[in-house]
mmCIF file as gemmi writes it, N, C-alpha and C atoms, coordinates in Angstrom:
data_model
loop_
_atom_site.group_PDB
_atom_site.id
_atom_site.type_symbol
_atom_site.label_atom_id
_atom_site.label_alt_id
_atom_site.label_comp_id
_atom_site.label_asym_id
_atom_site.label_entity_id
_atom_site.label_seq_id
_atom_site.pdbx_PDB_ins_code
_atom_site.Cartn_x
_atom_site.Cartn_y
_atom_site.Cartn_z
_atom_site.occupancy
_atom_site.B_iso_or_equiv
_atom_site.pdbx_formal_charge
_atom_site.auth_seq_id
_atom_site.auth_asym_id
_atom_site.pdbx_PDB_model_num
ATOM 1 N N . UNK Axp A 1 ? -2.72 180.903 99.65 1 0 ? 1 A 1
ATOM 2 C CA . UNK Axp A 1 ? -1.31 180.563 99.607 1 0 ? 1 A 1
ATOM 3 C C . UNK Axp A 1 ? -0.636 181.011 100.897 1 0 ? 1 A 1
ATOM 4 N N . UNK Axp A 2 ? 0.394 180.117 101.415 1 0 ? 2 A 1
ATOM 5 C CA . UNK Axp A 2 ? 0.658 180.423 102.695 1 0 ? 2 A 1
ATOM 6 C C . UNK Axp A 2 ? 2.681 181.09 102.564 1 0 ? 2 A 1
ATOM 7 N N . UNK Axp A 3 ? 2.768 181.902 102.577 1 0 ? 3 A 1
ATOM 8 C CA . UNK Axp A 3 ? 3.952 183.136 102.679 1 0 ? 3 A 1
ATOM 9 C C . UNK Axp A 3 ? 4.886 181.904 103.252 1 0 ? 3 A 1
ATOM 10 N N . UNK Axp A 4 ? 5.981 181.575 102.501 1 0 ? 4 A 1
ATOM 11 C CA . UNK Axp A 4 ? 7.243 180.9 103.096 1 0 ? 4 A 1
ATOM 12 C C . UNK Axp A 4 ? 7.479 181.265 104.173 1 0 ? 4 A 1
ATOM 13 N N . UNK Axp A 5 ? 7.206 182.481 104.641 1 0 ? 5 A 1
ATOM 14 C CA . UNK Axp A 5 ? 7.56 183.126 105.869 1 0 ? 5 A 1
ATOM 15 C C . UNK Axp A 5 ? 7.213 182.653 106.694 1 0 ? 5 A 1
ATOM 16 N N . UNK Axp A 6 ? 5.991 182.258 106.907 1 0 ? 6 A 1
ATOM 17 C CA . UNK Axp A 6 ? 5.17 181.67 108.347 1 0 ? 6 A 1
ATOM 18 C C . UNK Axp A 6 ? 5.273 180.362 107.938 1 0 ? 6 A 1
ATOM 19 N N . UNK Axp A 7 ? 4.886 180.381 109.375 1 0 ? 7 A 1
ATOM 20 C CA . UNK Axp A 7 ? 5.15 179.265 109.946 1 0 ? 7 A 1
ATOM 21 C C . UNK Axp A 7 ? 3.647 178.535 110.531 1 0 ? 7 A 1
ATOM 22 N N . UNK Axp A 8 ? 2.843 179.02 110.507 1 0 ? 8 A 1
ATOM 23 C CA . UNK Axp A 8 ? 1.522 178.533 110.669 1 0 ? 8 A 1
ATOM 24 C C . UNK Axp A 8 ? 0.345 179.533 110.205 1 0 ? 8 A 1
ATOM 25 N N . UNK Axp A 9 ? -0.795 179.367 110.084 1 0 ? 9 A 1
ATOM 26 C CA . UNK Axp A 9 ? -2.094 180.121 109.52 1 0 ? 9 A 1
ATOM 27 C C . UNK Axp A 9 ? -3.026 179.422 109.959 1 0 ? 9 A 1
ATOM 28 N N . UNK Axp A 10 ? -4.244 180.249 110.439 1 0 ? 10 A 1
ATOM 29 C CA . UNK Axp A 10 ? -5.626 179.808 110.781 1 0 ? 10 A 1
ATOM 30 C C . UNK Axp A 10 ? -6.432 180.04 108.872 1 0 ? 10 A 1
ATOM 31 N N . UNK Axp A 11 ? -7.112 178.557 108.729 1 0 ? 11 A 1
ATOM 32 C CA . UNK Axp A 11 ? -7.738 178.602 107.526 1 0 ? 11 A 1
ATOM 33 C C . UNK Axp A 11 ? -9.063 178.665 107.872 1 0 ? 11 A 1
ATOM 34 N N . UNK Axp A 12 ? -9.72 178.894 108.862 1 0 ? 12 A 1
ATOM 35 C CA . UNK Axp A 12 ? -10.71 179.288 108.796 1 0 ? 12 A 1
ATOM 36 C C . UNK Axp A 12 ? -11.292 180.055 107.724 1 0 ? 12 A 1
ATOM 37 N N . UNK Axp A 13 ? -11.342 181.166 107.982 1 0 ? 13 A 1
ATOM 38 C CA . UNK Axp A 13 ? -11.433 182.032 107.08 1 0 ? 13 A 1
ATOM 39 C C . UNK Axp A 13 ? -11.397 181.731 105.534 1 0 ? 13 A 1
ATOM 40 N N . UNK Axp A 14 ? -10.561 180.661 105.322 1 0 ? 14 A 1
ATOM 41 C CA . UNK Axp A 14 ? -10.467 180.65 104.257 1 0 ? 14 A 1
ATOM 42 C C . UNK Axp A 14 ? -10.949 179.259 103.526 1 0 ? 14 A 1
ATOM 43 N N . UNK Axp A 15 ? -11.664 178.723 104.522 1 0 ? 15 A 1
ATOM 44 C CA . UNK Axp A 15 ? -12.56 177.094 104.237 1 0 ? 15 A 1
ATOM 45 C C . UNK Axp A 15 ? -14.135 177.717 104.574 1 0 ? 15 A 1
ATOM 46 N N . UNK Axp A 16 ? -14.448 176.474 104.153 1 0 ? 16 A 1
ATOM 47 C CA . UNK Axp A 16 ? -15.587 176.08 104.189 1 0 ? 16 A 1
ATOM 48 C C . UNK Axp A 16 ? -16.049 174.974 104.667 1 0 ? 16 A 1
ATOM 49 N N . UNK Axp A 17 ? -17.867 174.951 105.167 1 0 ? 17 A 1
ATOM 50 C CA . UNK Axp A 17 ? -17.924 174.054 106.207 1 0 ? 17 A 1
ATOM 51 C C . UNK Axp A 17 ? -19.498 173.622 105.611 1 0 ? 17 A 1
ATOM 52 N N . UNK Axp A 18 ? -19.733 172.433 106.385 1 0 ? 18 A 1
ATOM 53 C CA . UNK Axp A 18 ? -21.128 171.999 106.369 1 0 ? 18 A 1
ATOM 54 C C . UNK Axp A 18 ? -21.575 171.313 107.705 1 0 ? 18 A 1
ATOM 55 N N . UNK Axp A 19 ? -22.711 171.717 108.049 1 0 ? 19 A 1
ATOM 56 C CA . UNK Axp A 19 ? -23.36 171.055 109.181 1 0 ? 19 A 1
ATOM 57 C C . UNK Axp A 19 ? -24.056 169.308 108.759 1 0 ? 19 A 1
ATOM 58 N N . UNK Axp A 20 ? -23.789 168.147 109.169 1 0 ? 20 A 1
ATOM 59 C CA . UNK Axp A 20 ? -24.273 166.916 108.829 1 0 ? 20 A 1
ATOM 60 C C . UNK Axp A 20 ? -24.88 166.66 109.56 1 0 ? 20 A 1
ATOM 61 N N . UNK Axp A 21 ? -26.319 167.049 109.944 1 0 ? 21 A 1
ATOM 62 C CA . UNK Axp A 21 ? -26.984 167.251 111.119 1 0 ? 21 A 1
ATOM 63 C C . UNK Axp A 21 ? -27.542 165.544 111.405 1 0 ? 21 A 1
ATOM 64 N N . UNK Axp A 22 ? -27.641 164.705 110.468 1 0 ? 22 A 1
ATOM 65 C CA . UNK Axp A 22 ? -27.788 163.341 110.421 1 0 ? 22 A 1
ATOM 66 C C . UNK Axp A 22 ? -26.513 162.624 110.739 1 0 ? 22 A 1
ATOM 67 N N . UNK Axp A 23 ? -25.303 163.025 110.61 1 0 ? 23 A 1
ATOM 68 C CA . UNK Axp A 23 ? -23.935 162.578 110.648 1 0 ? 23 A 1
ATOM 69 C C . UNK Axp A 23 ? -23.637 161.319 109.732 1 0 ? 23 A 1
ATOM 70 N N . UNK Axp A 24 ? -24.261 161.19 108.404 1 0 ? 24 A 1
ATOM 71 C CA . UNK Axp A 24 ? -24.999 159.773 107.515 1 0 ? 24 A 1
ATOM 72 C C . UNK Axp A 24 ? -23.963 160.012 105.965 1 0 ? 24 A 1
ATOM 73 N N . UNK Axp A 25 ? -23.353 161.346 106.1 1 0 ? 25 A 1
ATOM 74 C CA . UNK Axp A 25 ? -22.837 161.501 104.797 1 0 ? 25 A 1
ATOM 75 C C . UNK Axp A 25 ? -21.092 161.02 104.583 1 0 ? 25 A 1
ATOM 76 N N . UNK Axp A 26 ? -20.905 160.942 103.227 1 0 ? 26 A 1
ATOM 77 C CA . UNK Axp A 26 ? -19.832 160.345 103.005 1 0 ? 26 A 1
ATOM 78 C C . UNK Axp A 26 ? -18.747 161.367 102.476 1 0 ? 26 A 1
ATOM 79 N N . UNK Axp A 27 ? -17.135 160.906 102.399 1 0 ? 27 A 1
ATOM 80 C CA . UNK Axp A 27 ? -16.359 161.797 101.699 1 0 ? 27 A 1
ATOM 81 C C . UNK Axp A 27 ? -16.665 161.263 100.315 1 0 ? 27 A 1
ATOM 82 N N . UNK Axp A 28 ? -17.257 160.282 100.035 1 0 ? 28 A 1
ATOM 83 C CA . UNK Axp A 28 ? -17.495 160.601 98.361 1 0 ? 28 A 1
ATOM 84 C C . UNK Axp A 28 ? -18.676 161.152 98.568 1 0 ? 28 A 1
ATOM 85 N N . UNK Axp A 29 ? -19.558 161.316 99.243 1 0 ? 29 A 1
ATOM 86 C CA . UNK Axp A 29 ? -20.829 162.596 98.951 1 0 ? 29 A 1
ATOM 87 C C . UNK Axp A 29 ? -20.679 164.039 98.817 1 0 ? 29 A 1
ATOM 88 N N . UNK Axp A 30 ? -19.755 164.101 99.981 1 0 ? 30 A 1
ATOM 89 C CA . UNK Axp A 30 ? -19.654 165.551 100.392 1 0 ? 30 A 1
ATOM 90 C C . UNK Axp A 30 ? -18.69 166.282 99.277 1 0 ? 30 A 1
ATOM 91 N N . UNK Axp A 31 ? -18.032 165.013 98.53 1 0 ? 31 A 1
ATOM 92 C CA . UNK Axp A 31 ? -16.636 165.404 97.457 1 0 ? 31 A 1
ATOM 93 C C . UNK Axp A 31 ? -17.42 165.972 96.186 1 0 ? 31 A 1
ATOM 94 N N . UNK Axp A 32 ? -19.179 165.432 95.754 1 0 ? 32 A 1
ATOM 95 C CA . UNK Axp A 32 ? -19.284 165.584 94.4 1 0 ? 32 A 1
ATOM 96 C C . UNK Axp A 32 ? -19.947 166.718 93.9 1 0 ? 32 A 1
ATOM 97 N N . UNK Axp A 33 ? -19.395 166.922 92.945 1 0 ? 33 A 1
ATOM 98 C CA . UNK Axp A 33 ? -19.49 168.223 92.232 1 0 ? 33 A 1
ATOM 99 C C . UNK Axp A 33 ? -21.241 168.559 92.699 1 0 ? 33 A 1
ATOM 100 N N . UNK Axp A 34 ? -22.089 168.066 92.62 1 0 ? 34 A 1
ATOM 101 C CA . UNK Axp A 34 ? -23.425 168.514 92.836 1 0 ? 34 A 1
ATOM 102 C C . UNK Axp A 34 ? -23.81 169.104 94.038 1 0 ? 34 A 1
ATOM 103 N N . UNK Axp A 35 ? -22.798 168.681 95.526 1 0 ? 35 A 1
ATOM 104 C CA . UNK Axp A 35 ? -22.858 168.891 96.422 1 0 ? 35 A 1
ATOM 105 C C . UNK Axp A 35 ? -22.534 170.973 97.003 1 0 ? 35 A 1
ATOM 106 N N . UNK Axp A 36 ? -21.974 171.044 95.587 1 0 ? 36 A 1
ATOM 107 C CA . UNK Axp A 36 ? -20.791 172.155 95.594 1 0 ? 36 A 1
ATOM 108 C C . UNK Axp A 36 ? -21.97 173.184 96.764 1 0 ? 36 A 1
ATOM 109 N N . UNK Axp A 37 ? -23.235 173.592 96.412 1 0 ? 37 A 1
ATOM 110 C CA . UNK Axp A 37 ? -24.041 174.819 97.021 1 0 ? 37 A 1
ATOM 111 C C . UNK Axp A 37 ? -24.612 174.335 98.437 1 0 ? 37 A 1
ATOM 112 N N . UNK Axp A 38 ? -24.211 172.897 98.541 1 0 ? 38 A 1
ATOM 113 C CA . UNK Axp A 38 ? -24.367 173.166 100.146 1 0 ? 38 A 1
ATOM 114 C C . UNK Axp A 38 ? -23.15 173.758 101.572 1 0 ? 38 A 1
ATOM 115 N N . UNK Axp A 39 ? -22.127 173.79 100.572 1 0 ? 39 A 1
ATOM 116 C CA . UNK Axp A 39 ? -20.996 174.705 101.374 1 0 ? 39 A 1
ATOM 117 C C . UNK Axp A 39 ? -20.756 175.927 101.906 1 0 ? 39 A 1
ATOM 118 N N . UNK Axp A 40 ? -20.579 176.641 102.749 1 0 ? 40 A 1
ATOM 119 C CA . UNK Axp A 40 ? -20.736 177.509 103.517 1 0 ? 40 A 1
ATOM 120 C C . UNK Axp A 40 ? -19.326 178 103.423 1 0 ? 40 A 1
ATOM 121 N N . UNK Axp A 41 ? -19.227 179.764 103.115 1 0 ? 41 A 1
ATOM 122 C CA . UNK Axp A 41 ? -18.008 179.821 103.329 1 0 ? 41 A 1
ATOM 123 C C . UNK Axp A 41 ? -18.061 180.558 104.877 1 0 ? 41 A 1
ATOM 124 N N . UNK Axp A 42 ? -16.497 180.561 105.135 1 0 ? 42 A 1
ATOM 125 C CA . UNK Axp A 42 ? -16.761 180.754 106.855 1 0 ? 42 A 1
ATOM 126 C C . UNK Axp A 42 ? -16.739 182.131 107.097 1 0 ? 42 A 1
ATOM 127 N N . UNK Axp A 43 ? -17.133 183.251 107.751 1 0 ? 43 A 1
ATOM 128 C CA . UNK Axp A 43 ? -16.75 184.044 108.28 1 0 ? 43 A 1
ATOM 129 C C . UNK Axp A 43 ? -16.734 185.014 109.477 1 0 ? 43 A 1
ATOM 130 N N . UNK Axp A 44 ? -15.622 183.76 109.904 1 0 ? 44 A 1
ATOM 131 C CA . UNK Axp A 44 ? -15.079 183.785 111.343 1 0 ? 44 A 1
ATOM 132 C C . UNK Axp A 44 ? -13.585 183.72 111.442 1 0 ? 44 A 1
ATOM 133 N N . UNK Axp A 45 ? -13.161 183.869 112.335 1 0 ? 45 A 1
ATOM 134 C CA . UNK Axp A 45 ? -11.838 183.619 112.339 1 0 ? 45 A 1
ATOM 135 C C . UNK Axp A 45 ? -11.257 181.994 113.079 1 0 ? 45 A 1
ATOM 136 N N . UNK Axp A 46 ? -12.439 181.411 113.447 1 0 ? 46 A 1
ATOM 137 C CA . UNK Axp A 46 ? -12.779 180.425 113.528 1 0 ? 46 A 1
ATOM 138 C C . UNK Axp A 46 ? -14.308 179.569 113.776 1 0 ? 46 A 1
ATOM 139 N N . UNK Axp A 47 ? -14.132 178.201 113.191 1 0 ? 47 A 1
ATOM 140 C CA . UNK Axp A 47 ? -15.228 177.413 112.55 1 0 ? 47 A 1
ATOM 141 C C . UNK Axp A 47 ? -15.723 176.983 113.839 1 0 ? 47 A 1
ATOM 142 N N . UNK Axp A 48 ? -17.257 177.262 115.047 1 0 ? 48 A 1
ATOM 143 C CA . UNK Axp A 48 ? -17.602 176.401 115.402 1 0 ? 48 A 1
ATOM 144 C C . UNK Axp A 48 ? -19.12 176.185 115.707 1 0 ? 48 A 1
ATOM 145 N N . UNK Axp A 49 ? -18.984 175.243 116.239 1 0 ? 49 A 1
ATOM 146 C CA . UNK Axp A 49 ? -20.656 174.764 116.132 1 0 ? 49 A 1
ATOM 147 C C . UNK Axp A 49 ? -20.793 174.133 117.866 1 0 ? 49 A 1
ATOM 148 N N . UNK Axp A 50 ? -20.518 175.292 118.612 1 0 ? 50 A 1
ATOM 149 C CA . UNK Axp A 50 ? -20.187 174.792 120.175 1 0 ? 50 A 1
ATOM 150 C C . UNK Axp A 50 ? -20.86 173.405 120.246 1 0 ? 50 A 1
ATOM 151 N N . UNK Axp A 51 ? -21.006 172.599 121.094 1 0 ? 51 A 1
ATOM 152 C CA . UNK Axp A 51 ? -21.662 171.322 121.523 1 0 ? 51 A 1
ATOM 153 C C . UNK Axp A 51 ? -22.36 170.976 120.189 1 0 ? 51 A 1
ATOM 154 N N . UNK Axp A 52 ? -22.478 169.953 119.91 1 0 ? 52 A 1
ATOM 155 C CA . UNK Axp A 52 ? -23.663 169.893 118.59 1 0 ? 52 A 1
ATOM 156 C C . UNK Axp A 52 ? -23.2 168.009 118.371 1 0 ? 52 A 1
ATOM 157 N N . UNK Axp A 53 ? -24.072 167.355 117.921 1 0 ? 53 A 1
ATOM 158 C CA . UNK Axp A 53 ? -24.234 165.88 117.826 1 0 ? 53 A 1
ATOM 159 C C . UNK Axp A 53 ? -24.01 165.628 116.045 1 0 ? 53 A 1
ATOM 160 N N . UNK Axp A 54 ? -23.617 166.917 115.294 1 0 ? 54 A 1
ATOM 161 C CA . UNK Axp A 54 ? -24.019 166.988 113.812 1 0 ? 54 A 1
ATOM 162 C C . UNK Axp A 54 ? -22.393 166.316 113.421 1 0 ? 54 A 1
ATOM 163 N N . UNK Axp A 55 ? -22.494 165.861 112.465 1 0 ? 55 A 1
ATOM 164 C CA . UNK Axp A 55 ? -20.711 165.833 111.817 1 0 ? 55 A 1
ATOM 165 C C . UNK Axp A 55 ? -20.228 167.197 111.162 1 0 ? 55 A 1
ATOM 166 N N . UNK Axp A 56 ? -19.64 167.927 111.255 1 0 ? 56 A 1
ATOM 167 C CA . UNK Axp A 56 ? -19.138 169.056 110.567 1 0 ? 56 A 1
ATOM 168 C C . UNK Axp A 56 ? -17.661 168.931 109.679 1 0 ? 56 A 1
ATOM 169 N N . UNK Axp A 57 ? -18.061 168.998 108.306 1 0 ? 57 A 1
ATOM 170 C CA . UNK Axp A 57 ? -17.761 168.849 107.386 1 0 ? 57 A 1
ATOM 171 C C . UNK Axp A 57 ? -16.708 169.998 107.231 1 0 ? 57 A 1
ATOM 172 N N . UNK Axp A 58 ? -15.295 169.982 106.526 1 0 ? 58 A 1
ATOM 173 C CA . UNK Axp A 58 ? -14.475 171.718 106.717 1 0 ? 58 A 1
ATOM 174 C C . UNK Axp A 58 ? -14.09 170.905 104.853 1 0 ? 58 A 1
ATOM 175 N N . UNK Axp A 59 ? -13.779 171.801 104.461 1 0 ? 59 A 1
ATOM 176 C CA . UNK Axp A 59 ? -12.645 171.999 103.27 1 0 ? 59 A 1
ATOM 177 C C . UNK Axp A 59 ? -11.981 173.334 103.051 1 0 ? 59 A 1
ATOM 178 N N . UNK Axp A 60 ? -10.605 173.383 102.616 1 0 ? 60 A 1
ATOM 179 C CA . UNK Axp A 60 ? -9.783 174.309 102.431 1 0 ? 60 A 1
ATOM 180 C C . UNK Axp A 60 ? -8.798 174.082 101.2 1 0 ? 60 A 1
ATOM 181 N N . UNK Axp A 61 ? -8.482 174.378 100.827 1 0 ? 61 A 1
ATOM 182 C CA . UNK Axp A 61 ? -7.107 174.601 99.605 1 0 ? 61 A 1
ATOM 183 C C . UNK Axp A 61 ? -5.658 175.044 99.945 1 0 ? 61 A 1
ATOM 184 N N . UNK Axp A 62 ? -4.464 174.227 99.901 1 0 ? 62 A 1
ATOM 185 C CA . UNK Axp A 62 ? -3.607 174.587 100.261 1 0 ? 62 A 1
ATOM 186 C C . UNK Axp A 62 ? -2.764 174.029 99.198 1 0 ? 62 A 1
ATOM 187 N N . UNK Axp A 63 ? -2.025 175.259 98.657 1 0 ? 63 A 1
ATOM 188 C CA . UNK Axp A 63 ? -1.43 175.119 97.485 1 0 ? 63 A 1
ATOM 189 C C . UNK Axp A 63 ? 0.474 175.138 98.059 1 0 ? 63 A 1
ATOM 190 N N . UNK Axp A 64 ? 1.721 174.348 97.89 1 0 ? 64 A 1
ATOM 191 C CA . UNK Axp A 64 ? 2.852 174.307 97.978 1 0 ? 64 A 1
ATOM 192 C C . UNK Axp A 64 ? 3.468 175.241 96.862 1 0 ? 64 A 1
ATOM 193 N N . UNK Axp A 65 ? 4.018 176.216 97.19 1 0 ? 65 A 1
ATOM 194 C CA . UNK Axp A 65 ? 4.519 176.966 96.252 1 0 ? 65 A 1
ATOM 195 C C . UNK Axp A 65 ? 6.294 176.918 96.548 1 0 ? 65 A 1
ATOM 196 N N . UNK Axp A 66 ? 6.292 176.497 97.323 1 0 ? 66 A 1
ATOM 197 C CA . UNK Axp A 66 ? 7.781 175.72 97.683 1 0 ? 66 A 1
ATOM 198 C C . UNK Axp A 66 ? 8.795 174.878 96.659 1 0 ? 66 A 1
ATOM 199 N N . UNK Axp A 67 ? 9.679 174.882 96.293 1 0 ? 67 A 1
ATOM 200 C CA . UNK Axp A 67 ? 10.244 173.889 95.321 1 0 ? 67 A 1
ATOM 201 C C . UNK Axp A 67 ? 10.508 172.657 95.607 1 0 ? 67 A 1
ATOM 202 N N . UNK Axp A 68 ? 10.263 172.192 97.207 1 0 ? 68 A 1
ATOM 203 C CA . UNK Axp A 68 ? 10.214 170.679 97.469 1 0 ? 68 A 1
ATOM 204 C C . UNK Axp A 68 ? 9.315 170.4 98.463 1 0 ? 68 A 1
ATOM 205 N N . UNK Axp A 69 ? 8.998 169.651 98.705 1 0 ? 69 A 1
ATOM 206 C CA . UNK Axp A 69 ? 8.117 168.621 99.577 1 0 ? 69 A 1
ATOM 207 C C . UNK Axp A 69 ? 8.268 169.524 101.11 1 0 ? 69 A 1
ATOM 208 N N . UNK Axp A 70 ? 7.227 169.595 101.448 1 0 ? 70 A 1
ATOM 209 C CA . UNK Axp A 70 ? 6.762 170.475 103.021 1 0 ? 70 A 1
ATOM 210 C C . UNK Axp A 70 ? 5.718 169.588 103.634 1 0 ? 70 A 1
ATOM 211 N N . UNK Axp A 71 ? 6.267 169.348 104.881 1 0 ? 71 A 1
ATOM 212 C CA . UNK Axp A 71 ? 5.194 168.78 105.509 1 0 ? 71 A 1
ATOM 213 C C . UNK Axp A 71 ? 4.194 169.189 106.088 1 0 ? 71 A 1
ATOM 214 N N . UNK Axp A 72 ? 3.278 169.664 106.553 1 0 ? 72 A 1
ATOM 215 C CA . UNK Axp A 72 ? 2.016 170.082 107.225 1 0 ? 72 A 1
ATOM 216 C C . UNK Axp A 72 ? 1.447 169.514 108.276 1 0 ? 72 A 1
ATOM 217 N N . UNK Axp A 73 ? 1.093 169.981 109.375 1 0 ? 73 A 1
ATOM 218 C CA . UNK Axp A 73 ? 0.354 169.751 110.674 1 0 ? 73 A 1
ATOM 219 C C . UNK Axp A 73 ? -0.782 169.962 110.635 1 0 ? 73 A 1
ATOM 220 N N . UNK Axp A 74 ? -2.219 169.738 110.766 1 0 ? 74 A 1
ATOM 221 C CA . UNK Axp A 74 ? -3.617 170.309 110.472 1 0 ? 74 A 1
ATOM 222 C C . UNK Axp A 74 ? -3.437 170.154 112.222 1 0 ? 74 A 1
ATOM 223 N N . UNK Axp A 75 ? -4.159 171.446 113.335 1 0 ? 75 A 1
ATOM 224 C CA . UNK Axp A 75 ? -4.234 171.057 114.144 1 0 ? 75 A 1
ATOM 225 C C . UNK Axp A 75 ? -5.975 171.843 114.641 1 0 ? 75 A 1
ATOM 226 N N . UNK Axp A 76 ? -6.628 171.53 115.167 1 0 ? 76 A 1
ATOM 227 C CA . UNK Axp A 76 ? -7.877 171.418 115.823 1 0 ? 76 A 1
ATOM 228 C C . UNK Axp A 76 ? -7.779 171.743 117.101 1 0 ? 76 A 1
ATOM 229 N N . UNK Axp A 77 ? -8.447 172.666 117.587 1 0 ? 77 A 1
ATOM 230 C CA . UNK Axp A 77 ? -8.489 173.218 119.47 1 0 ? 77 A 1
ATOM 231 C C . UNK Axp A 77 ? -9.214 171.879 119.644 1 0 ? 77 A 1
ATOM 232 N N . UNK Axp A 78 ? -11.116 171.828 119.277 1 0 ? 78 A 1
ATOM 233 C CA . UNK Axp A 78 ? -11.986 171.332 119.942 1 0 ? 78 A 1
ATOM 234 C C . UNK Axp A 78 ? -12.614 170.647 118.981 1 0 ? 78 A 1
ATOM 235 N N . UNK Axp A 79 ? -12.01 169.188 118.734 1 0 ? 79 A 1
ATOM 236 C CA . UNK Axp A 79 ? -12.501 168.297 117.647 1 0 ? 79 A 1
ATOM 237 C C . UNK Axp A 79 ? -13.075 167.372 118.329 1 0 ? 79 A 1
């Protein structure tokens, strides 16, 4: 949960990732419940896989605890 207060957060830490070393998989693959134990949780303060030809897969949870509609920026150094 992200503190009304701030104004931005690194979710690293708090996602998870997969290496797609084939780069062949889908968001309905990577979405299904069976998939759940190939996820990695991260721990770094950030996710990377310097140079690499793989697709890398992230998920995170971000819950609005706000009483109206907030918009969000996802932003990436080296995508």
């Amino acid at each position: 949960n992200l503190p009304i207060q701030d104004k931005e957060i690194s979710v690293a830490l708090r996602a998870q990732h997969y290496e797609d070393k084939e780069g062949k998989l889908t968001i309905t693959e990577v979405s299904k419940k069976s998939f759940e134990t190939n996820w990695k949780q991260s721990q770094k303060s950030t996710i990377g896989y310097a140079y690499t030809n793989s697709s890398i897969w992230v998920r995170f949870q971000i819950k609005n605890l706000k009483p109206s509609q907030t918009d969000w920026i996802l932003v990436s150094s080296y995508a």
